[in-house]
C-alpha positions as a printed NumPy array, in Angstrom:
array([[ -0.005,   0.001,   0.175],
       [  1.233,   3.435,  -0.754],
       [  0.252,   4.707,   2.655],
       [  2.007,   5.744,   5.941],
       [  0.686,   2.467,   7.71 ],
       [  1.435,   1.347,  11.432],
       [  1.008,  -2.199,  12.893],
       [ -1.031,  -2.156,  16.487],
       [ -2.595,  -4.805,  18.671],
       [ -5.685,  -5.157,  20.025],
       [ -6.762,  -7.717,  21.863],
       [ -5.391, -10.995,  20.146],
       [ -5.537,  -9.229,  16.647],
       [ -2.898,  -7.279,  14.701],
       [ -4.363,  -4.477,  12.776],
       [ -2.522,  -2.464,  10.096],
       [ -3.947,   1.308,  10.445],
       [ -3.02 ,   4.655,   8.75 ],
       [ -0.235,   6.302,  10.998],
       [ -2.124,   9.656,  10.733],
       [ -5.332,   8.085,  12.691],
       [ -2.564,   7.303,  15.949],
       [ -1.172,  10.912,  15.815],
       [ -4.06 ,  13.233,  15.368],
       [ -6.383,  13.838,  17.98 ],
       [ -9.21 ,  13.412,  15.619],
       [ -8.903,  10.609,  13.207],
       [ -9.242,  11.711,   9.74 ],
       [-11.186,   9.758,   7.617],
       [ -8.664,   9.96 ,   4.427],
       [ -6.969,   7.64 ,   3.726],
       [ -9.228,   5.337,   5.833],
       [-10.609,   5.764,   8.937],
       [ -9.876,   4.062,  12.151],
       [-10.647,   5.309,  15.674],
       [ -8.221,   3.936,  18.434],
       [-10.318,   5.547,  21.198],
       [-13.203,   3.008,  20.124],
       [-10.921,   0.223,  21.496],
       [-13.147,  -0.34 ,  24.767],
       [-16.466,   0.156,  22.284],
       [-14.738,  -3.198,  20.262],
       [-13.796,  -5.147,  23.255],
       [-17.428,  -5.141,  24.786],
       [-18.062,  -6.418,  21.272],
       [-15.908,  -9.229,  21.453],
       [-17.39 , -10.249,  24.633],
       [-21.013,  -9.793,  23.355],
       [-20.392, -11.773,  20.185],
       [-18.361, -14.489,  22.153],
       [-21.446, -14.906,  24.631],
       [-24.002, -14.623,  21.67 ],
       [-22.68 , -17.53 ,  19.672],
       [-21.2  , -19.914,  22.564],
       [-23.972, -22.413,  21.87 ],
       [-23.842, -22.625,  18.474],
       [-21.46 , -22.274,  15.606],
       [-20.887, -21.57 ,  12.011],
       [-22.086, -17.958,  12.502],
       [-22.052, -14.982,  10.228],
       [-21.045, -11.572,  11.076],
       [-21.521,  -8.681,   8.781],
       [-19.458,  -5.418,   9.664],
       [-21.56 ,  -3.29 ,   7.371],
       [-19.255,   0.067,   7.765],
       [-15.858,  -1.579,   8.487],
       [-13.515,   1.276,   8.042],
       [-10.362,  -0.766,   8.029],
       [-11.958,  -3.604,   9.665],
       [-10.907,  -3.567,  13.01 ],
       [-14.044,  -5.134,  14.843],
       [-14.926,  -7.511,  11.937],
       [-11.073,  -8.468,  12.004],
       [-11.158,  -9.295,  15.835],
       [-13.96 , -11.17 ,  15.512],
       [-12.391, -13.437,  13.393],
       [ -9.498, -14.115,  15.678],
       [-11.269, -13.793,  18.835],
       [-14.563, -15.489,  18.321],
       [-14.374, -19.072,  16.735],
       [-17.72 , -19.713,  16.596],
       [-18.084, -16.779,  13.996],
       [-17.35 , -18.731,  11.035],
       [-17.61 , -16.217,   8.252],
       [-16.986, -12.38 ,   8.533],
       [-18.585,  -9.859,   5.772],
       [-16.52 ,  -6.628,   5.917],
       [-17.908,  -3.509,   3.78 ],
       [-16.897,   0.073,   3.372],
       [-17.482,   2.506,   0.701],
       [-14.114,   3.298,   0.945],
       [-11.645,   1.194,  -1.107],
       [ -8.513,   2.293,   0.505],
       [ -9.893,   0.834,   3.948],
       [-10.782,  -2.464,   2.352],
       [ -7.198,  -2.546,   1.402],
       [ -5.945,  -1.97 ,   4.847],
       [ -8.744,  -4.613,   5.993],
       [ -7.369,  -7.252,   3.555],
       [ -3.897,  -6.803,   4.638],
       [ -4.306,  -7.247,   7.875],
       [ -6.517, -10.588,   7.404],
       [ -3.458, -11.883,   5.677],
       [ -1.27 , -10.756,   8.99 ],
       [ -3.799, -12.837,  10.935],
       [ -4.166, -15.81 ,   8.817],
       [ -8.054, -15.483,   8.875],
       [ -8.434, -14.23 ,   4.908],
       [-10.294, -17.46 ,   4.506],
       [-13.054, -16.257,   6.638],
       [-13.059, -13.069,   5.352],
       [-15.186, -11.673,   2.494],
       [-14.744,  -8.134,   1.766],
       [-17.124,  -5.509,  -0.176],
       [-16.933,  -2.036,  -1.264],
       [-20.202,  -0.74 ,  -1.436],
       [-23.165,   1.613,   0.155],
       [-24.522,   0.089,   3.356],
       [-28.041,  -0.641,   2.479],
       [-26.984,  -2.107,  -0.931],
       [-24.458,  -4.443,   0.918],
       [-26.962,  -5.37 ,   3.331],
       [-30.049,  -5.879,   1.241],
       [-29.722,  -6.214,  -2.455],
       [-25.658,  -7.692,  -2.625],
       [-26.171, -11.157,  -4.417],
       [-24.573, -13.611,  -2.336],
       [-25.443, -17.345,  -0.973],
       [-26.466, -16.075,   2.838],
       [-29.603, -13.666,   2.189],
       [-29.464, -13.04 ,   6.188],
       [-26.909, -12.813,   8.553],
       [-26.729, -13.947,  12.374],
       [-24.705, -10.553,  13.516],
       [-25.115,  -7.259,  11.982],
       [-22.988,  -4.484,  13.055],
       [-23.841,  -0.823,  12.412],
       [-21.111,   1.848,  13.593],
       [-21.754,   4.855,  11.136],
       [-20.316,   8.412,  11.238],
       [-23.24 ,  10.51 ,  13.293],
       [-26.667,   8.771,  13.076],
       [-27.808,   5.285,  12.473],
       [-31.601,   6.03 ,  11.527],
       [-31.03 ,   6.328,   7.946],
       [-29.72 ,   2.762,   7.872],
       [-31.829,   0.77 ,  10.699],
       [-34.671,  -0.453,   7.955],
       [-31.778,  -2.031,   5.976],
       [-30.064,  -3.664,   9.195],
       [-33.435,  -5.184,  10.24 ],
       [-33.857,  -6.586,   7.153],
       [-30.699,  -8.355,   6.941],
       [-30.54 , -10.067,  10.201],
       [-31.979, -13.655,  10.667],
       [-34.619, -14.864,  12.829],
       [-32.904, -14.457,  16.405],
       [-30.136, -12.737,  15.433],
       [-28.061,  -9.868,  17.022],
       [-27.838,  -6.41 ,  15.646],
       [-25.067,  -3.947,  17.383],
       [-25.917,  -0.509,  16.497],
       [-23.627,   2.69 ,  17.295],
       [-24.717,   6.233,  17.569],
       [-22.363,   9.106,  17.623],
       [-25.013,  12.182,  17.667],
       [-25.244,  12.244,  21.095],
       [-25.895,  16.088,  21.169],
       [-29.191,  15.189,  19.356],
       [-30.285,  12.107,  21.45 ],
       [-29.133,  13.788,  24.752],
       [-31.24 ,  17.039,  24.419],
       [-28.97 ,  19.324,  22.908],
       [-31.354,  19.484,  19.444],
       [-34.808,  18.28 ,  20.274],
       [-36.213,  18.999,  17.032],
       [-33.403,  17.257,  15.141],
       [-33.996,  14.136,  17.705],
       [-37.934,  14.285,  16.804],
       [-36.812,  14.3  ,  13.346],
       [-34.367,  11.204,  13.377],
       [-35.684,   9.11 ,  16.206],
       [-39.602,  10.055,  16.563],
       [-39.012,  11.239,  20.185],
       [-38.245,  14.197,  22.447],
       [-34.989,  14.284,  24.813],
       [-34.488,  16.4  ,  27.763],
       [-31.161,  17.964,  29.198],
       [-30.799,  16.238,  32.53 ],
       [-28.059,  14.097,  34.55 ],
       [-29.269,  11.085,  33.203],
       [-29.517,  12.286,  29.473],
       [-27.405,   9.443,  28.285],
       [-29.786,   6.995,  29.371],
       [-32.482,   8.878,  28.061],
       [-30.532,   8.574,  24.65 ],
       [-30.224,   5.263,  24.388],
       [-33.755,   4.816,  25.389],
       [-35.055,   7.039,  22.431],
       [-32.586,   5.04 ,  20.174],
       [-34.026,   1.481,  21.463],
       [-37.601,   2.672,  20.994],
       [-36.783,   3.906,  17.337],
       [-35.605,   0.739,  16.201],
       [-38.125,  -1.629,  18.292],
       [-40.872,   0.639,  16.498],
       [-39.42 ,   0.377,  12.981],
       [-39.037,  -3.263,  13.712],
       [-42.732,  -4.054,  14.392],
       [-43.297,  -2.739,  10.704],
       [-41.465,  -6.193,   9.815],
       [-43.334,  -8.098,  12.141],
       [-39.678,  -8.267,  14.427],
       [-39.49 ,  -7.801,  17.881],
       [-36.3  ,  -6.826,  19.554],
       [-35.204,  -7.937,  23.117],
       [-32.193,  -5.7  ,  24.664],
       [-29.302,  -8.049,  25.297],
       [-27.167,  -4.975,  26.545],
       [-26.761,  -1.296,  26.292],
       [-24.12 ,   1.481,  27.339],
       [-22.765,   4.814,  26.748],
       [-19.017,   6.001,  26.492],
       [-17.458,   9.45 ,  25.315],
       [-19.144,  10.705,  22.642],
       [-21.238,   7.432,  21.579],
       [-24.179,   5.132,  22.553],
       [-24.099,   1.396,  22.035],
       [-27.002,  -1.145,  21.872],
       [-27.18 ,  -4.95 ,  21.606],
       [-30.6  ,  -6.247,  20.291],
       [-31.83 ,  -9.628,  19.54 ],
       [-34.467, -10.037,  17.054],
       [-37.327, -12.415,  17.037],
       [-39.511, -13.044,  13.968],
       [-43.031, -12.607,  15.193],
       [-45.912, -10.697,  14.86 ],
       [-47.376, -11.404,  18.076],
       [-44.561, -10.008,  19.87 ],
       [-44.432,  -7.26 ,  17.841],
       [-47.784,  -6.252,  18.573],
       [-47.013,  -5.789,  22.33 ],
       [-44.238,  -3.265,  21.585],
       [-46.671,  -0.525,  22.811],
       [-46.177,  -1.922,  26.486],
       [-42.886,  -0.981,  26.294],
       [-42.767,   2.5  ,  25.053],
       [-43.831,   5.63 ,  26.875],
       [-42.415,   9.095,  28.55 ],
       [-40.444,  10.118,  31.572],
       [-41.93 ,  13.017,  33.154],
       [-39.229,  15.355,  34.97 ],
       [-40.153,  17.633,  37.401],
       [-36.951,  20.544,  36.558],
       [-38.132,  21.939,  40.443],
       [-37.84 ,  18.967,  42.694],
       [-36.098,  16.308,  40.371],
       [-39.086,  13.784,  40.38 ],
       [-39.292,  11.52 ,  37.616],
       [-42.182,   9.172,  36.776],
       [-42.882,   6.515,  34.047],
       [-46.089,   7.986,  31.785],
       [-47.76 ,   6.074,  28.982],
       [-49.373,   9.485,  27.612],
       [-47.357,  12.536,  26.707],
       [-49.21 ,  15.962,  27.491],
       [-46.924,  19.118,  28.579],
       [-49.15 ,  20.586,  30.813],
       [-48.694,  17.4  ,  33.461],
       [-47.759,  18.87 ,  36.534],
       [-45.172,  17.16 ,  39.349],
       [-47.176,  14.877,  41.46 ],
       [-45.028,  15.832,  44.837],
       [-44.72 ,  19.724,  44.35 ],
       [-47.18 ,  20.92 ,  41.645],
       [-44.418,  22.365,  39.336],
       [-44.654,  21.912,  35.68 ],
       [-42.817,  19.098,  34.042],
       [-40.971,  18.539,  31.09 ],
       [-41.412,  14.984,  28.971],
       [-39.002,  12.856,  27.386],
       [-40.21 ,  10.239,  24.727],
       [-41.867,   8.22 ,  23.472],
       [-38.872,   6.095,  24.296],
       [-38.314,   2.474,  25.819],
       [-39.275,   2.035,  29.423],
       [-38.577,  -1.629,  29.713],
       [-35.336,  -3.257,  30.744],
       [-32.271,  -2.355,  28.913],
       [-30.305,  -5.752,  29.618],
       [-31.255,  -9.159,  29.673],
       [-30.11 , -10.435,  32.987],
       [-29.159, -14.017,  31.706],
       [-27.322, -12.503,  28.91 ],
       [-25.206, -10.261,  31.238],
       [-24.42 , -13.099,  33.619],
       [-23.222, -15.078,  30.993],
       [-20.963, -12.209,  30.324],
       [-19.932, -11.892,  33.668],
       [-19.006, -15.739,  33.971],
       [-16.823, -15.304,  30.59 ],
       [-14.806, -12.751,  31.878],
       [-14.403, -14.748,  35.3  ],
       [-13.267, -17.626,  33.372],
       [-11.004, -15.949,  30.85 ],
       [ -7.975, -16.052,  32.75 ],
       [ -6.057, -16.199,  29.617],
       [ -8.293, -14.553,  27.394],
       [ -8.491, -11.58 ,  25.403],
       [ -9.015,  -8.92 ,  27.541],
       [ -6.243,  -8.978,  30.159],
       [ -4.821,  -6.661,  32.541],
       [ -6.693,  -3.412,  33.104],
       [ -9.196,  -3.48 ,  30.239],
       [-10.025,  -7.178,  31.659],
       [-10.543,  -5.491,  35.067],
       [-12.383,  -2.42 ,  33.814],
       [-14.767,  -4.585,  31.898],
       [-15.364,  -6.936,  34.608],
       [-16.37 ,  -4.237,  37.094],
       [-18.687,  -2.889,  34.416],
       [-20.575,  -6.29 ,  34.234],
       [-20.608,  -6.892,  37.936],
       [-21.969,  -3.273,  38.535],
       [-24.776,  -4.102,  35.165],
       [-25.688,  -7.882,  37.04 ],
       [-27.089,  -6.1  ,  39.703],
       [-28.315,  -2.623,  38.148],
       [-31.895,  -2.079,  38.796],
       [-34.359,  -2.011,  35.586],
       [-35.766,   1.355,  37.002],
       [-35.905,   3.666,  34.154],
       [-33.778,   7.395,  34.98 ],
       [-31.103,   7.17 ,  37.104],
       [-29.876,   9.951,  39.968],
       [-26.462,  11.253,  40.289],
       [-24.928,  11.831,  43.642],
       [-23.478,  15.387,  43.095],
       [-27.104,  16.523,  41.692],
       [-28.627,  15.438,  44.977],
       [-26.16 ,  16.999,  47.127],
       [-26.609,  20.311,  44.744],
       [-30.5  ,  20.079,  45.57 ],
       [-29.864,  19.636,  49.215],
       [-27.399,  22.595,  49.038],
       [-24.819,  19.906,  50.713],
       [-21.569,  18.163,  50.115],
       [-21.736,  15.254,  48.174],
       [-21.646,  11.995,  49.509],
       [-19.877,   8.808,  48.274],
       [-21.757,   6.455,  46.089],
       [-21.38 ,   3.408,  48.384],
       [-22.741,   5.054,  51.417],
       [-25.714,   6.373,  49.251],
       [-26.598,   2.869,  47.924],
       [-26.121,   1.197,  51.776],
       [-28.335,   4.076,  53.153],
       [-31.062,   3.744,  50.768],
       [-30.95 ,  -0.171,  51.07 ],
       [-31.093,  -0.104,  55.224],
       [-34.128,   1.766,  55.093],
       [-36.232,  -0.437,  53.135],
       [-35.483,   1.17 ,  49.271],
       [-34.379,  -0.794,  46.322],
       [-31.121,   0.769,  45.078],
       [-28.042,   0.108,  42.921],
       [-25.514,   1.447,  41.081],
       [-25.614,   1.781,  37.078],
       [-23.241,   1.601,  34.312],
       [-24.309,   4.891,  32.734],
       [-22.238,   7.208,  35.037],
       [-20.036,   6.377,  37.903],
       [-21.48 ,   8.638,  40.094],
       [-25.145,   7.613,  39.526],
       [-27.537,   5.205,  41.008],
       [-30.91 ,   3.675,  40.693],
       [-33.855,   3.91 ,  43.217],
       [-36.968,   3.753,  43.645],
       [-36.902,   6.034,  46.348],
       [-37.98 ,   9.761,  45.602],
       [-35.803,  12.91 ,  45.749],
       [-37.308,  14.005,  48.76 ],
       [-36.673,  10.811,  50.412],
       [-33.263,  10.139,  48.948],
       [-32.303,  13.686,  50.472],
       [-34.106,  13.61 ,  53.807],
       [-32.127,   9.852,  54.488],
       [-28.669,  11.123,  53.316],
       [-28.786,  14.675,  54.825],
       [-31.   ,  14.25 ,  58.036]])
């Protein structure tokens, strides 16, 4: 290749990447895109894919916007149950990088390379396999233009993994743009990233119902400037009919910080506790964002992979994340210790003390993976403040 190339290692996989991607703060799109800061994102993907494929083999994966192929190539090396990986990118130079990396890792026989538009690759490309077991979508900005194509290309019981990097839109900076792209209104508050994830899942779930599909969130998270969801797809018109039970609104009081799940959106609703006017987020996903069995399987996989891919600091970080997730309450809308302290006009209390205090007083409480200072509880803000600062 006539480009300045560097070889790096992620997990067990060697990758050839543009040297400029490693030296510039914002990774350039030319000659090919590679984001070294997304390693954590890809680490989680390998864990999810490994657990998803643990009871089967000969799975197929489509890395639909692969860049230099980092995610797809790592899957070809690190997830043995995936037999065939399709790597697609509109940039032919990116595909050349991916091909050379495949040779370097001796997985070229498992990889099929395409240079095409996302939807043409997913839906209209001639191939023997019409549907994929795993479909990954990691675009620049919003995934909304491509979700239909992803849903049409995944198999029954298959897994879709989708990234959204337009977090300013999903987290409340541009509500009108969010409604246009995701059919829901966000709000700006301490748990905006969770609102964003729920809007994204709701958007995908509602689009899926048009094809008689149902979604089951296996795992969702946010980090840096992106949101990421992993959803199981089930072919079932009867299950698709129940999606309305999992879609609703979050009513948030800007005065006392109370939040409630509602089924009907009405901007004139007032706070149940203080009578102040509330703002509404939604429609959005109000059901669980995790599958507890799947999360526990990921946790067990991490505990058992002493000689696995994710060693050292990354393994420890991922293990801690899954430990928190395994006990996280499914209650929508977390609280943040600093926000509670600000409302009480007091100093912030440690998260562990907050959790133990709430638990010892009969309330449900847990940490959340969405914010290192965040916690879930069925207590209202007034009860939280009274218990912590009495």
